[in-house]
Amino acid sequence: MTNQGNATIIAQNNLLAIYQALDKAQAIIEFKLDGTVISANENFLRIFGYTLDEIVGKHHRMFCEPSYAASEEYLQFWQKLGCGEYHEGEAKRLGKDGSKIWLQASYNPIFNEAGNPMKVMKVAADVTVSKRQNAEFKGKIRAIERSQAVIEFELDGTVITANENFLHIFGYTLDEIVGKHHRMFCEPSYVASKEYVQLWQKLKRGEYETGECQRLNKKNEEIWLQASYNPIFDADGHPFKVVKFASDITEEVKKRRLAMMEMSTPVTAISQDLLLMPIVGIVDRKRAMDIMDKALQSIATTNARALILDISGVDVVDTDVANHLIKIAGAIVLMGRDTIISGISPAIAQTIVQLGIDLKKIKTTARLQDAILEASKSKRRV
């Protein structure tokens, strides 16, 4: 036998080995150029639920939805294959029981020695399960997109994209944030903190982070989010970006703060005509307004003669706090009621003197007991 003959035999054997390997791993079916089934392997028959006798001599359209089989697109599909054009892609087909089957398939025209197409061999893999899983995954993502604020970051915190919910909450357009860093949504003091650096180091390692967080919108207003930072991993298991899902809980936090504020500043009736307001914590402008409003409403409701503001639990008394207290006391006096500020410690007294705050027109005592006694004396004088 000549060397050329040996080479031909070797090539044929190689082709046979390749076909046998494909036959084991893939679903294979052969058609005439008009789409009539010639043969199919066991993988194809198993996927579709047919026997070979049930499909040989039938047309390919038996595997298709009627609307597609009757379409111009389907007619052109077979015309192109008949002309020797290759086709590859994802296709939806029907099994014997009418179930939908998704295939990743290639339609391969087979040519004769003259170079003319003589039949079509389809090689396919069943991707129905992965197709359903992808559809379910996409559905879940769409559901999250509709209900959550979503923003994506590079591992260094650079914004990749964000959905409409996020943009609406923060007041930005997409162009205003893409390519910028996450720090644009944070208070400068937090950005400069060790905690912030550790957040992005943690996310870069692929660690998940969740909780309530305070952020700033475009108007520099405070926004509170219930959020999760989710590292997304590539095929090798390495994080390559971070997706943040968040809900706006700003109103909820405000209500919670107000409730805490009211709880921390109760109004207690010591007697029929004497009220006590123990103030604990920090007194800023907003809280001072809330305290004043609550004090005036309580006096109006109870018709009390006097109110004691006990500040022994106030963290810091500075110019602002002292002025807030004067305004509260002054508002109560304007209603014709007495006001006594108790809890003036030596340190607070010294601070008030150093600040030059004039409290001479307001009754003050060191102890709550003294304030109650003073109120009783005032009652007897009346």
Coordinates of C-alpha atoms in Angstrom, one line a residue:
M1 CA 0.0 0.0 0.0
T2 CA 1.3 3.5 -0.9
N3 CA 2.1 6.2 1.6
Q4 CA -0.9 8.1 0.3
G5 CA -3.1 5.1 0.9
N6 CA -1.9 4.8 4.5
A7 CA -2.5 8.5 5.1
T8 CA -6.0 8.2 3.8
I9 CA -6.8 5.2 6.1
I10 CA -5.3 7.1 9.0
A11 CA -7.4 10.2 8.2
Q12 CA -10.5 8.0 7.9
N13 CA -9.8 6.3 11.2
N14 CA -9.3 9.7 12.9
L15 CA -12.6 10.9 11.5
L16 CA -14.4 7.8 12.7
A17 CA -12.9 8.2 16.2
I18 CA -14.0 11.8 16.3
Y19 CA -17.5 10.9 15.2
Q20 CA -17.7 8.1 17.8
A21 CA -16.6 10.5 20.5
L22 CA -19.3 13.0 19.4
D23 CA -21.9 10.2 19.3
K24 CA -21.2 9.4 22.9
A25 CA -21.3 13.0 24.2
Q26 CA -23.8 14.8 21.9
A27 CA -27.2 14.5 20.5
I28 CA -26.9 13.9 16.7
I29 CA -29.6 13.8 14.1
E30 CA -29.2 13.8 10.3
F31 CA -31.6 15.3 7.7
K32 CA -32.0 15.4 4.0
L33 CA -31.6 18.9 2.5
D34 CA -35.4 19.4 2.7
G35 CA -35.5 18.6 6.5
T36 CA -36.6 15.0 6.4
V37 CA -35.1 12.9 9.2
I38 CA -32.6 10.3 8.0
S39 CA -31.3 9.0 11.4
A40 CA -30.6 10.0 15.0
N41 CA -28.5 8.6 17.8
E42 CA -29.5 7.4 21.2
N43 CA -28.7 10.7 22.9
F44 CA -31.1 12.5 20.7
L45 CA -33.9 9.9 21.1
R46 CA -33.5 9.9 24.8
I47 CA -33.7 13.8 25.1
F48 CA -36.8 14.0 22.9
G49 CA -38.5 10.7 24.1
Y50 CA -38.9 9.1 20.6
T51 CA -37.9 5.8 19.1
L52 CA -36.0 5.9 15.8
D53 CA -39.0 4.5 13.9
E54 CA -41.2 7.3 15.1
I55 CA -39.0 10.0 13.5
V56 CA -37.3 8.6 10.4
G57 CA -39.0 9.9 7.3
K58 CA -40.7 12.7 9.2
H59 CA -39.9 16.4 8.9
H60 CA -37.8 18.4 11.3
R61 CA -40.9 20.6 12.0
M62 CA -42.2 17.8 14.2
F63 CA -39.8 19.1 16.8
C64 CA -40.8 22.8 16.5
E65 CA -43.7 24.9 17.8
P66 CA -46.3 25.2 15.0
S67 CA -46.0 29.0 14.9
Y68 CA -42.3 28.8 14.2
A69 CA -42.7 25.9 11.6
A70 CA -45.2 28.0 9.7
S71 CA -43.0 31.1 9.6
E72 CA -41.0 32.7 6.8
E73 CA -38.0 32.5 9.1
Y74 CA -38.3 28.7 9.3
L75 CA -38.6 28.4 5.5
Q76 CA -35.5 30.5 5.0
F77 CA -33.6 28.5 7.6
W78 CA -33.9 25.3 5.5
Q79 CA -33.3 27.1 2.3
K80 CA -29.9 28.4 3.7
L81 CA -29.0 24.9 4.9
G82 CA -29.9 23.5 1.5
C83 CA -27.4 25.9 0.0
G84 CA -24.7 24.7 2.3
E85 CA -24.8 27.5 4.9
Y86 CA -23.8 26.6 8.4
H87 CA -26.0 27.5 11.3
E88 CA -25.3 27.6 15.1
G89 CA -27.1 28.9 18.1
E90 CA -29.6 28.2 20.9
A91 CA -32.9 26.7 19.8
K92 CA -36.2 25.9 21.5
R93 CA -37.7 22.5 20.5
L94 CA -40.5 20.2 21.6
G95 CA -40.2 16.7 23.0
K96 CA -42.7 13.9 22.3
D97 CA -44.8 14.9 25.4
G98 CA -44.9 18.5 24.3
S99 CA -42.3 19.7 26.8
K100 CA -40.0 22.5 25.9
I101 CA -36.4 21.5 25.2
W102 CA -33.5 24.0 24.8
L103 CA -30.6 23.0 22.7
Q104 CA -27.2 24.5 22.0
A105 CA -26.9 23.2 18.4
S106 CA -25.1 23.4 15.2
Y107 CA -26.5 22.5 11.8
N108 CA -23.7 21.3 9.6
P109 CA -24.2 20.7 5.8
I110 CA -22.3 17.7 4.6
F111 CA -20.8 17.9 1.2
N112 CA -20.1 15.2 -1.5
E113 CA -16.9 14.8 -3.5
A114 CA -18.2 17.4 -6.0
G115 CA -18.5 20.0 -3.2
N116 CA -22.3 20.0 -3.2
P117 CA -24.4 19.7 0.0
M118 CA -26.0 16.3 0.3
K119 CA -27.4 16.3 3.8
V120 CA -27.4 18.1 7.1
M121 CA -26.0 16.8 10.4
K122 CA -27.2 18.5 13.6
V123 CA -25.0 18.2 16.7
A124 CA -26.6 19.4 19.9
A125 CA -26.3 19.6 23.7
D126 CA -29.4 19.7 26.0
V127 CA -29.2 23.0 27.9
T128 CA -32.7 23.0 29.2
V129 CA -31.8 22.8 32.9
S130 CA -29.2 25.6 32.6
K131 CA -31.7 27.7 30.5
R132 CA -34.4 27.3 33.2
Q133 CA -31.9 28.2 35.9
N134 CA -30.8 31.3 34.0
A135 CA -34.4 32.3 33.5
E136 CA -35.1 31.9 37.2
F137 CA -32.0 33.8 38.1
K138 CA -32.8 36.6 35.7
G139 CA -36.4 36.7 37.1
K140 CA -35.1 37.0 40.6
I141 CA -32.7 39.8 39.6
R142 CA -35.5 41.7 37.9
A143 CA -37.6 41.3 41.0
I144 CA -34.8 42.7 43.1
E145 CA -34.3 45.5 40.6
R146 CA -37.9 46.5 40.9
S147 CA -37.9 46.6 44.8
Q148 CA -34.3 47.5 45.7
A149 CA -31.8 50.2 45.1
V150 CA -28.9 48.4 43.3
I151 CA -25.4 49.8 42.6
E152 CA -22.3 48.0 41.3
F153 CA -18.7 48.8 42.1
E154 CA -15.2 47.8 41.1
L155 CA -13.3 46.2 43.9
D156 CA -11.6 49.5 44.6
G157 CA -15.0 51.2 45.1
T158 CA -15.4 52.8 41.7
V159 CA -19.0 52.9 40.5
I160 CA -19.8 50.7 37.5
T161 CA -23.6 51.2 37.2
A162 CA -26.8 51.8 39.3
N163 CA -30.5 51.2 38.8
E164 CA -33.3 53.8 38.7
N165 CA -34.2 53.1 42.4
F166 CA -30.8 54.0 43.5
L167 CA -30.6 57.1 41.4
H168 CA -34.0 58.3 42.6
I169 CA -33.1 57.9 46.3
F170 CA -29.8 59.8 45.9
G171 CA -30.9 62.4 43.3
Y172 CA -28.2 61.7 40.8
T173 CA -28.2 60.8 37.1
L174 CA -26.2 57.7 36.0
D175 CA -23.6 59.9 34.2
E176 CA -22.9 61.8 37.5
I177 CA -21.8 58.7 39.4
V178 CA -20.3 56.2 36.9
G179 CA -16.5 56.2 37.3
K180 CA -16.7 58.1 40.6
H181 CA -15.8 56.5 44.0
H182 CA -18.2 55.2 46.6
R183 CA -16.9 57.9 49.0
M184 CA -19.0 60.5 47.2
F185 CA -22.0 59.1 49.1
C186 CA -20.3 59.3 52.5
E187 CA -19.5 61.8 55.2
P188 CA -15.9 63.0 55.0
S189 CA -15.2 61.9 58.6
Y190 CA -16.3 58.3 57.8
V191 CA -14.3 58.2 54.5
A192 CA -11.2 59.2 56.5
S193 CA -11.8 56.5 59.1
K194 CA -10.1 53.2 59.6
E195 CA -13.5 51.5 59.5
Y196 CA -14.1 52.7 55.9
V197 CA -10.7 51.5 54.7
Q198 CA -11.4 48.1 56.3
L199 CA -14.8 47.9 54.6
W200 CA -13.3 47.9 51.1
Q201 CA -10.4 45.7 52.1
K202 CA -12.9 43.2 53.4
L203 CA -15.0 43.3 50.2
K204 CA -11.9 43.0 48.1
R205 CA -11.2 39.7 49.9
G206 CA -14.6 38.5 49.0
E207 CA -16.2 39.0 52.4
Y208 CA -19.9 39.9 52.6
E209 CA -21.1 43.0 54.6
T210 CA -24.6 43.9 55.7
G211 CA -26.3 46.3 58.1
E212 CA -27.7 49.8 58.4
C213 CA -25.6 52.6 57.0
Q214 CA -25.7 56.4 56.8
R215 CA -25.1 58.1 53.4
L216 CA -25.5 61.5 51.8
N217 CA -27.6 62.3 48.7
K218 CA -26.8 64.9 46.1
K219 CA -28.2 67.7 48.3
N220 CA -25.9 66.5 51.1
E221 CA -28.9 65.3 53.0
E222 CA -28.7 62.3 55.3
I223 CA -29.9 59.0 53.9
W224 CA -30.2 55.8 55.8
L225 CA -30.1 52.4 54.1
Q226 CA -30.6 48.8 55.0
A227 CA -27.9 47.4 52.7
S228 CA -25.8 44.4 51.8
Y229 CA -22.5 44.6 49.9
N230 CA -22.1 41.4 47.9
P231 CA -18.8 40.4 46.3
I232 CA -19.4 38.7 42.9
F233 CA -17.0 35.9 41.9
D234 CA -15.6 34.8 38.6
A235 CA -15.3 31.3 37.3
D236 CA -12.1 30.8 39.2
G237 CA -13.7 31.8 42.5
H238 CA -12.0 35.2 42.6
P239 CA -14.1 38.4 43.5
F240 CA -14.2 40.8 40.5
K241 CA -16.9 43.3 41.5
V242 CA -19.3 44.3 44.4
V243 CA -23.1 44.6 44.1
K244 CA -24.9 46.5 46.7
F245 CA -28.6 45.9 47.4
A246 CA -30.3 48.5 49.6
S247 CA -33.6 49.8 50.9
D248 CA -34.3 53.4 51.9
I249 CA -35.1 53.3 55.7
T250 CA -34.6 57.1 56.3
E251 CA -38.1 57.7 57.5
E252 CA -38.0 54.6 59.7
V253 CA -34.7 55.9 61.3
K254 CA -36.2 59.3 61.8
K255 CA -39.3 57.8 63.5
R256 CA -37.0 55.7 65.6
R257 CA -34.9 58.7 66.7
L258 CA -38.1 60.6 67.5
A259 CA -39.4 57.7 69.6
M260 CA -36.0 57.4 71.4
M261 CA -36.0 61.2 72.0
E262 CA -39.4 61.1 73.5
M263 CA -38.5 58.1 75.6
S264 CA -35.4 59.9 76.9
T265 CA -37.3 63.1 77.7
P266 CA -40.4 62.0 79.5
V267 CA -42.7 64.5 81.3
T268 CA -43.6 63.3 84.8
A269 CA -46.3 64.9 87.0
I270 CA -44.7 65.2 90.5
S271 CA -47.9 66.7 91.8
Q272 CA -51.1 68.1 90.4
D273 CA -49.5 71.3 89.3
L274 CA -45.8 70.5 89.0
L275 CA -44.1 68.7 86.0
L276 CA -40.6 67.3 85.8
M277 CA -38.6 66.8 82.6
P278 CA -35.3 64.9 83.1
I279 CA -33.0 65.6 80.1
V280 CA -30.4 63.0 79.3
G281 CA -27.8 63.0 76.6
I282 CA -26.9 65.6 74.0
V283 CA -29.1 68.7 73.5
D284 CA -28.8 70.0 70.0
R285 CA -31.0 72.6 68.2
K286 CA -33.5 70.0 66.9
R287 CA -33.8 68.2 70.2
A288 CA -34.2 71.5 72.1
M289 CA -37.1 72.3 69.8
D290 CA -38.7 68.9 70.5
I291 CA -38.2 69.4 74.3
M292 CA -39.7 72.9 74.1
D293 CA -42.7 71.6 72.1
K294 CA -43.3 68.7 74.5
A295 CA -42.9 70.9 77.6
L296 CA -45.4 73.5 76.3
Q297 CA -47.9 70.9 75.2
S298 CA -47.7 69.2 78.6
I299 CA -48.3 72.4 80.4
A300 CA -51.2 73.3 78.2
T301 CA -52.7 69.8 78.7
T302 CA -52.2 69.5 82.5
N303 CA -52.5 73.3 83.3
A304 CA -49.5 72.8 85.6
R305 CA -48.2 75.8 87.5
A306 CA -44.5 75.0 87.1
L307 CA -42.0 72.8 85.3
I308 CA -38.6 71.5 86.4
L309 CA -35.9 70.9 83.8
D310 CA -33.4 68.5 85.3
I311 CA -30.1 68.6 83.4
S312 CA -28.0 66.4 85.6
G313 CA -27.9 63.8 82.8
V314 CA -26.8 66.2 80.0
D315 CA -23.4 65.2 78.6
V316 CA -22.0 68.7 77.8
V317 CA -23.2 72.2 78.6
D318 CA -21.7 74.7 76.3
T319 CA -22.9 78.1 74.9
D320 CA -25.4 76.4 72.5
V321 CA -26.8 74.1 75.1
A322 CA -27.2 76.9 77.6
N323 CA -28.9 79.1 75.0
H324 CA -31.2 76.2 74.2
L325 CA -32.1 75.8 77.9
I326 CA -32.8 79.6 78.2
K327 CA -35.1 79.5 75.2
I328 CA -37.0 76.6 76.6
A329 CA -37.3 78.2 80.0
G330 CA -38.3 81.5 78.5
A331 CA -41.1 80.0 76.4
I332 CA -42.5 78.4 79.6
V333 CA -42.4 81.7 81.4
L334 CA -44.2 83.4 78.5
M335 CA -47.1 81.0 79.2
G336 CA -47.2 82.4 82.8
R337 CA -45.6 79.3 84.4
D338 CA -42.5 79.0 86.6
T339 CA -39.4 77.2 85.3
I340 CA -36.6 75.8 87.5
I341 CA -33.4 74.2 86.1
S342 CA -32.0 71.6 88.4
G343 CA -28.8 69.6 88.2
I344 CA -26.5 72.6 88.1
S345 CA -23.2 70.9 89.2
P346 CA -20.1 72.9 90.2
A347 CA -18.5 72.1 86.8
I348 CA -21.6 73.2 84.9
A349 CA -21.9 76.4 87.0
Q350 CA -18.2 77.2 86.3
T351 CA -18.7 76.6 82.6
I352 CA -21.7 78.8 82.4
V353 CA -19.8 81.6 84.2
Q354 CA -16.8 81.3 81.9
L355 CA -19.1 81.4 78.9
G356 CA -20.7 84.5 80.2
I357 CA -24.2 83.0 80.0
D358 CA -26.8 85.0 82.1
L359 CA -29.1 82.6 84.0
K360 CA -30.0 85.1 86.7
K361 CA -33.5 85.5 85.5
I362 CA -34.1 81.7 85.7
K363 CA -34.3 79.8 88.9
T364 CA -31.6 77.1 89.2
T365 CA -30.7 74.5 91.8
A366 CA -28.0 72.0 92.3
R367 CA -30.3 69.1 93.2
L368 CA -33.6 67.9 92.0
Q369 CA -34.9 67.8 95.6
D370 CA -34.0 71.5 96.0
A371 CA -36.0 72.3 92.8
I372 CA -39.0 70.5 94.1
L373 CA -38.7 72.3 97.4
E374 CA -38.4 75.7 95.6
A375 CA -41.5 74.9 93.6
S376 CA -43.4 74.2 96.7
K377 CA -42.3 77.5 98.3
S378 CA -43.3 79.3 95.2
K379 CA -46.8 77.7 95.4
R380 CA -47.2 78.8 99.1
R381 CA -46.2 82.4 98.2
V382 CA -48.8 82.5 95.5

